[in-house]
PDB file of C-alpha atoms in Angstrom:
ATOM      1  CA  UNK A   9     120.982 172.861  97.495  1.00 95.00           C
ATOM      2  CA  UNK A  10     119.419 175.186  94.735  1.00 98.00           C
ATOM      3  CA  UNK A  11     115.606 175.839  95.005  1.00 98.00           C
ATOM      4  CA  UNK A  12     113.210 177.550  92.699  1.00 98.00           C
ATOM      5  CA  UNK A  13     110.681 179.677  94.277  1.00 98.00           C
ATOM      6  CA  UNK A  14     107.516 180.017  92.198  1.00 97.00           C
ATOM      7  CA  UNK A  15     105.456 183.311  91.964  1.00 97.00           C
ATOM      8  CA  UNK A  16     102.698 182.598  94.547  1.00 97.00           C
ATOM      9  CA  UNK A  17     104.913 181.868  97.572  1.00 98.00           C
ATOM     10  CA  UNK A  18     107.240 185.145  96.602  1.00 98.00           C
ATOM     11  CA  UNK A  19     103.795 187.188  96.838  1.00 98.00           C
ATOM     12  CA  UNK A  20     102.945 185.698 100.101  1.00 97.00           C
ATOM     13  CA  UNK A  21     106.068 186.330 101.795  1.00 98.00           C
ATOM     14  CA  UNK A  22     104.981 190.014 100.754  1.00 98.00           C
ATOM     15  CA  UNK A  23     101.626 189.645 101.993  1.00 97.00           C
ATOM     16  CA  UNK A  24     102.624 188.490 105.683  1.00 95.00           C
ATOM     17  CA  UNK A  25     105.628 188.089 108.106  1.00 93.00           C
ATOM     18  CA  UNK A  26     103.990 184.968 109.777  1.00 94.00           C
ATOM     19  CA  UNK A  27     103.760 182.478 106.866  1.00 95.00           C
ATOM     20  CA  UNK A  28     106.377 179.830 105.981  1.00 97.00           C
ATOM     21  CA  UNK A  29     106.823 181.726 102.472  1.00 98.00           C
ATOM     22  CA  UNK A  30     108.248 185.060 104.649  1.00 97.00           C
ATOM     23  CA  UNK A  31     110.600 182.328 106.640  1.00 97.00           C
ATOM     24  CA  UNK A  32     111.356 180.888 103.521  1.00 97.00           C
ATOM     25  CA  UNK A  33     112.038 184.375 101.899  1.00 97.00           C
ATOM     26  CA  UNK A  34     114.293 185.535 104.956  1.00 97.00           C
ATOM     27  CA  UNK A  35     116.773 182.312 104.461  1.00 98.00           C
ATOM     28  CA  UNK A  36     117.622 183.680 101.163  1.00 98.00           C
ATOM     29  CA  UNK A  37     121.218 184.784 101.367  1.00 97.00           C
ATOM     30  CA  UNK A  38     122.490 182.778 104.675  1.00 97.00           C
ATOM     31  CA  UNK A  39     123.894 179.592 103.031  1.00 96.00           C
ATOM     32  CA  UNK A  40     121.276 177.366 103.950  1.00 97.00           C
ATOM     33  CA  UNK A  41     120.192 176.854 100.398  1.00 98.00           C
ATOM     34  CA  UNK A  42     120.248 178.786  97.012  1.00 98.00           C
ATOM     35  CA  UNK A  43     117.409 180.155  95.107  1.00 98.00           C
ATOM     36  CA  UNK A  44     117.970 180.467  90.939  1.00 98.00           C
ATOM     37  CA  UNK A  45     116.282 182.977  89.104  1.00 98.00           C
ATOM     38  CA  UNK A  46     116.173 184.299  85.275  1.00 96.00           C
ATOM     39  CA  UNK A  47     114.867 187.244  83.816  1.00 95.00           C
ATOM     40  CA  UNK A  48     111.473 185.998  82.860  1.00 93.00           C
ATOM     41  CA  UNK A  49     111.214 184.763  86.573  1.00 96.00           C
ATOM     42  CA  UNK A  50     111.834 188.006  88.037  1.00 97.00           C
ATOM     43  CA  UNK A  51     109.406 190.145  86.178  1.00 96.00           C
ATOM     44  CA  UNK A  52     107.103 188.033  86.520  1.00 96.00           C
ATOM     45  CA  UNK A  53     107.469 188.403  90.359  1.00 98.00           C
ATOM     46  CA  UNK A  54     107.382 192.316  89.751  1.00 98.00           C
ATOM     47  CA  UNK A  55     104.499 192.168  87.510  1.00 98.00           C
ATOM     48  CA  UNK A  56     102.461 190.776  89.958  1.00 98.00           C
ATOM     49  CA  UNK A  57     103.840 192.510  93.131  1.00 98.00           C
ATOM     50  CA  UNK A  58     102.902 195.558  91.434  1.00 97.00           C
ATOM     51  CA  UNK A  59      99.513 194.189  90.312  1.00 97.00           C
ATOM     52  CA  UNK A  60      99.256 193.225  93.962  1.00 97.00           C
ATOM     53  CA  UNK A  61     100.739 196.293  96.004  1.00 97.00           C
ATOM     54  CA  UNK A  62      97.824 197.208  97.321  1.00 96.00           C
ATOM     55  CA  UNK A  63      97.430 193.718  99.186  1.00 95.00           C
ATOM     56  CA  UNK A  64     100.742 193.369 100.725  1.00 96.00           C
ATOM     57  CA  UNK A  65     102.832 194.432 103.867  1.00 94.00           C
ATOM     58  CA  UNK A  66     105.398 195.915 102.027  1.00 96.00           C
ATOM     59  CA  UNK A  67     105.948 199.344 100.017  1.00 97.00           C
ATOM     60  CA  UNK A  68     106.582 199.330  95.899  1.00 97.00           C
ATOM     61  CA  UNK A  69     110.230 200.507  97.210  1.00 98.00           C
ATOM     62  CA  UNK A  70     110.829 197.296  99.658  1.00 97.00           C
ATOM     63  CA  UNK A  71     109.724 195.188  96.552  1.00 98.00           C
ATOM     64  CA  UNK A  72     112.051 197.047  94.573  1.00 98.00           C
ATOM     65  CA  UNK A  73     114.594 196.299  96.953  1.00 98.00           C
ATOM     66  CA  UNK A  74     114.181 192.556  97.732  1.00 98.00           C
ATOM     67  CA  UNK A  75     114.183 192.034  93.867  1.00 98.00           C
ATOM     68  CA  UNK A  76     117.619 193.149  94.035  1.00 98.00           C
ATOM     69  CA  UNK A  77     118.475 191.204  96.779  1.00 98.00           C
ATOM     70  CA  UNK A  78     117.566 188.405  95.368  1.00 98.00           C
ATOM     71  CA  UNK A  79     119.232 189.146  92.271  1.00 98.00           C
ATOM     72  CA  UNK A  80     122.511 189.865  93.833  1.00 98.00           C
ATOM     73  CA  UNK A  81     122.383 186.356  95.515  1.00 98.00           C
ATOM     74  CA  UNK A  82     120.756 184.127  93.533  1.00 98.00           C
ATOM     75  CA  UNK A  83     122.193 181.804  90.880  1.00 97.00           C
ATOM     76  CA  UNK A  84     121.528 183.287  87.314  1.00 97.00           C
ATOM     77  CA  UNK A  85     120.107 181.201  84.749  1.00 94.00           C
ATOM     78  CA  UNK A  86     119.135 181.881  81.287  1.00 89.00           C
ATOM     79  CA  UNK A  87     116.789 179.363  79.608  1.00 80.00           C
ATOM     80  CA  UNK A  88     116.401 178.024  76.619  1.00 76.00           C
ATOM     81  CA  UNK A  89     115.064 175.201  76.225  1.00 69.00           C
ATOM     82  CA  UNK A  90     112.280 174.471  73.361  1.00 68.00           C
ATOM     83  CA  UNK A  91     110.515 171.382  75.056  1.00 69.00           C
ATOM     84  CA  UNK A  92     107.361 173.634  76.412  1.00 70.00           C
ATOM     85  CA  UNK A  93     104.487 172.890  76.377  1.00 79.00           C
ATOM     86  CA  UNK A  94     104.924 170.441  79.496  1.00 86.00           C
ATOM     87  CA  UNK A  95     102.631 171.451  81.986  1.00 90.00           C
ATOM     88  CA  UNK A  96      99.092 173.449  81.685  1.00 85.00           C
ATOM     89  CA  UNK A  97      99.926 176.987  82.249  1.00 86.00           C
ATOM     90  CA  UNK A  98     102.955 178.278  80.345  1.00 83.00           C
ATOM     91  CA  UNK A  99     103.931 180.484  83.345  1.00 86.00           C
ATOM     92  CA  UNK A 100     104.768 177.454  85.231  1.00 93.00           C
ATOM     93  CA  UNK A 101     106.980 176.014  82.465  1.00 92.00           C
ATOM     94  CA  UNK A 102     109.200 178.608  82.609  1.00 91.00           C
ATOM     95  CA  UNK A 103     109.404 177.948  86.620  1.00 94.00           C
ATOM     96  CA  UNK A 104     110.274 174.154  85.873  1.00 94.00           C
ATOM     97  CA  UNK A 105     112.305 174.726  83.202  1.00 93.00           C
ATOM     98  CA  UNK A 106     114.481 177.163  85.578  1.00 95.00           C
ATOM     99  CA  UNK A 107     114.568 174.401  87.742  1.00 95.00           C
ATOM    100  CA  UNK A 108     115.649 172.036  85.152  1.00 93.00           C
ATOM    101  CA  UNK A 109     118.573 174.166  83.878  1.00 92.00           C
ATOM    102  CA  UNK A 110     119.545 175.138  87.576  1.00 95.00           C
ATOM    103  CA  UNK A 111     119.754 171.398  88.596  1.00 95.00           C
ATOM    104  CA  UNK A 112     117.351 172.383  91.354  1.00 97.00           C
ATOM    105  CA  UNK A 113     115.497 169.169  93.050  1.00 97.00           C
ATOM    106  CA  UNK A 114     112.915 171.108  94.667  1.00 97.00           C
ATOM    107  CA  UNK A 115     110.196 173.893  93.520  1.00 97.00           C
ATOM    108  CA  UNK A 116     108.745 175.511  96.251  1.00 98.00           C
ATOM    109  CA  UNK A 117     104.814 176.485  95.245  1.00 97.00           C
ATOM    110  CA  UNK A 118     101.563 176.626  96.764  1.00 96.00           C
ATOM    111  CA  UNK A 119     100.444 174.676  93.563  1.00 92.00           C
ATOM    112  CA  UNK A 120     101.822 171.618  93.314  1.00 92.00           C
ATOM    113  CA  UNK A 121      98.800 170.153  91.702  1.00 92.00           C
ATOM    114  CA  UNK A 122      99.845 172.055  88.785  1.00 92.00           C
ATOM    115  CA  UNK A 123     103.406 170.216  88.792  1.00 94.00           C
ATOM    116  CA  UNK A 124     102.569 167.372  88.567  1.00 91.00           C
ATOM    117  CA  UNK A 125     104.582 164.757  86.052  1.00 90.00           C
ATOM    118  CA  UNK A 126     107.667 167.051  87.032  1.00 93.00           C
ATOM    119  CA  UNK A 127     109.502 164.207  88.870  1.00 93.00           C
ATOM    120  CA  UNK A 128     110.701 162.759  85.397  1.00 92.00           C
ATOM    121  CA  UNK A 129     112.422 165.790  85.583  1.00 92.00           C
ATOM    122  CA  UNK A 130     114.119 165.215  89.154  1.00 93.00           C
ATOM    123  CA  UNK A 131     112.278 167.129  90.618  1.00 95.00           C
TER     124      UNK A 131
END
Protein backbone atom coordinates (compact mmCIF):
# COMPACT_ATOMS: atom_id res chain seq x y z
CA UNK A 1 0.00 0.00 0.00
CA UNK A 2 1.33 3.58 -0.92
CA UNK A 3 0.44 6.43 1.56
CA UNK A 4 0.90 10.14 1.35
CA UNK A 5 1.96 11.81 4.44
CA UNK A 6 0.88 15.45 4.60
CA UNK A 7 3.07 18.26 6.17
CA UNK A 8 1.50 18.49 9.67
CA UNK A 9 1.91 14.85 10.74
CA UNK A 10 5.76 14.89 9.25
CA UNK A 11 6.29 17.99 11.75
CA UNK A 12 4.81 16.16 14.58
CA UNK A 13 6.74 13.12 14.31
CA UNK A 14 9.61 15.83 14.76
CA UNK A 15 8.03 17.41 17.58
CA UNK A 16 7.62 14.11 19.78
CA UNK A 17 8.60 10.36 19.97
CA UNK A 18 5.20 9.46 21.67
CA UNK A 19 2.64 10.45 19.00
CA UNK A 20 1.18 8.12 16.33
CA UNK A 21 2.86 10.53 13.59
CA UNK A 22 6.63 9.41 15.16
CA UNK A 23 5.18 5.55 14.94
CA UNK A 24 3.95 6.32 11.74
CA UNK A 25 7.31 8.02 10.69
CA UNK A 26 9.47 5.00 12.10
CA UNK A 27 7.46 2.34 9.72
CA UNK A 28 8.83 4.15 6.83
CA UNK A 29 11.28 1.81 5.17
CA UNK A 30 10.16 -1.78 6.76
CA UNK A 31 7.69 -2.97 4.06
CA UNK A 32 4.68 -2.40 5.87
CA UNK A 33 3.54 0.29 3.52
CA UNK A 34 5.11 2.93 1.11
CA UNK A 35 5.11 6.60 1.42
CA UNK A 36 5.34 8.75 -2.20
CA UNK A 37 6.85 11.95 -2.28
CA UNK A 38 7.76 14.75 -5.06
CA UNK A 39 9.84 17.60 -4.97
CA UNK A 40 7.30 20.19 -4.06
CA UNK A 41 6.31 17.75 -1.15
CA UNK A 42 9.63 17.60 0.28
CA UNK A 43 10.50 21.22 0.54
CA UNK A 44 7.68 21.94 1.72
CA UNK A 45 8.42 19.55 4.68
CA UNK A 46 11.93 21.37 4.95
CA UNK A 47 10.51 24.72 4.74
CA UNK A 48 8.59 24.27 7.60
CA UNK A 49 10.94 22.03 9.71
CA UNK A 50 13.24 24.79 9.42
CA UNK A 51 10.58 27.42 10.17
CA UNK A 52 9.84 25.13 13.08
CA UNK A 53 13.37 23.94 14.46
CA UNK A 54 13.14 25.61 17.33
CA UNK A 55 9.92 23.56 18.41
CA UNK A 56 11.01 20.13 17.73
CA UNK A 57 13.02 17.14 19.29
CA UNK A 58 15.27 16.89 16.63
CA UNK A 59 18.49 18.89 15.33
CA UNK A 60 18.45 20.84 11.65
CA UNK A 61 21.06 17.84 10.87
CA UNK A 62 18.52 14.82 11.92
CA UNK A 63 15.94 16.70 9.65
CA UNK A 64 18.43 16.83 7.09
CA UNK A 65 18.91 13.32 7.44
CA UNK A 66 15.37 11.83 7.62
CA UNK A 67 14.64 13.91 4.40
CA UNK A 68 17.03 11.71 2.81
CA UNK A 69 15.77 8.78 4.19
CA UNK A 70 12.75 9.27 3.05
CA UNK A 71 13.88 10.14 -0.25
CA UNK A 72 15.94 7.10 -0.70
CA UNK A 73 12.78 4.95 0.09
CA UNK A 74 9.97 6.51 -1.01
CA UNK A 75 8.23 6.19 -4.38
CA UNK A 76 9.08 9.29 -6.61
CA UNK A 77 6.44 11.09 -8.26
CA UNK A 78 6.45 14.07 -10.39
CA UNK A 79 3.10 15.86 -10.89
CA UNK A 80 1.52 17.42 -13.32
CA UNK A 81 -1.62 17.62 -13.41
CA UNK A 82 -3.58 21.06 -14.29
CA UNK A 83 -7.00 20.25 -12.50
CA UNK A 84 -6.09 22.55 -9.22
CA UNK A 85 -7.91 24.40 -7.77
CA UNK A 86 -9.77 21.37 -5.95
CA UNK A 87 -9.58 21.94 -2.46
CA UNK A 88 -9.17 25.40 -0.35
CA UNK A 89 -5.56 25.72 0.28
CA UNK A 90 -3.31 25.10 -2.72
CA UNK A 91 -0.70 23.42 -0.44
CA UNK A 92 -3.02 20.62 0.05
CA UNK A 93 -3.65 20.12 -3.68
CA UNK A 94 -0.39 19.35 -4.34
CA UNK A 95 -0.64 16.61 -1.34
CA UNK A 96 -3.83 15.07 -3.13
CA UNK A 97 -2.68 15.36 -6.32
CA UNK A 98 0.57 13.25 -5.18
CA UNK A 99 -1.78 10.94 -3.98
CA UNK A 100 -3.69 10.83 -7.11
CA UNK A 101 -0.67 10.21 -9.39
CA UNK A 102 0.85 7.68 -6.78
CA UNK A 103 -2.42 5.59 -6.76
CA UNK A 104 -2.29 6.07 -3.00
CA UNK A 105 -5.85 5.28 -1.18
CA UNK A 106 -4.98 6.90 1.93
CA UNK A 107 -3.58 10.54 3.04
CA UNK A 108 -2.49 10.57 6.36
CA UNK A 109 -3.22 14.36 7.93
CA UNK A 110 -4.27 15.89 11.01
CA UNK A 111 -6.72 17.88 8.70
CA UNK A 112 -8.99 15.94 7.16
CA UNK A 113 -11.63 18.56 7.29
CA UNK A 114 -9.67 20.19 4.70
CA UNK A 115 -9.95 16.94 2.37
CA UNK A 116 -12.90 16.67 2.13
CA UNK A 117 -14.67 15.75 -1.51
CA UNK A 118 -11.29 13.75 -2.03
CA UNK A 119 -13.04 10.32 -2.10
CA UNK A 120 -14.13 10.97 -5.84
CA UNK A 121 -10.66 10.69 -6.10
CA UNK A 122 -10.28 7.16 -4.28
CA UNK A 123 -9.15 8.32 -1.71
Amino acid sequence: MVIVLDTNVFISALRSRRGASFRLLSLVGTGRFDIALSVPLVLEYDGVADRMLADLAVSARDVSDILDYLCSVAIHRPVFFLWRPTLPDPKDDMVLELAVDAGAPIIVTFNTRDFVGVARFGI
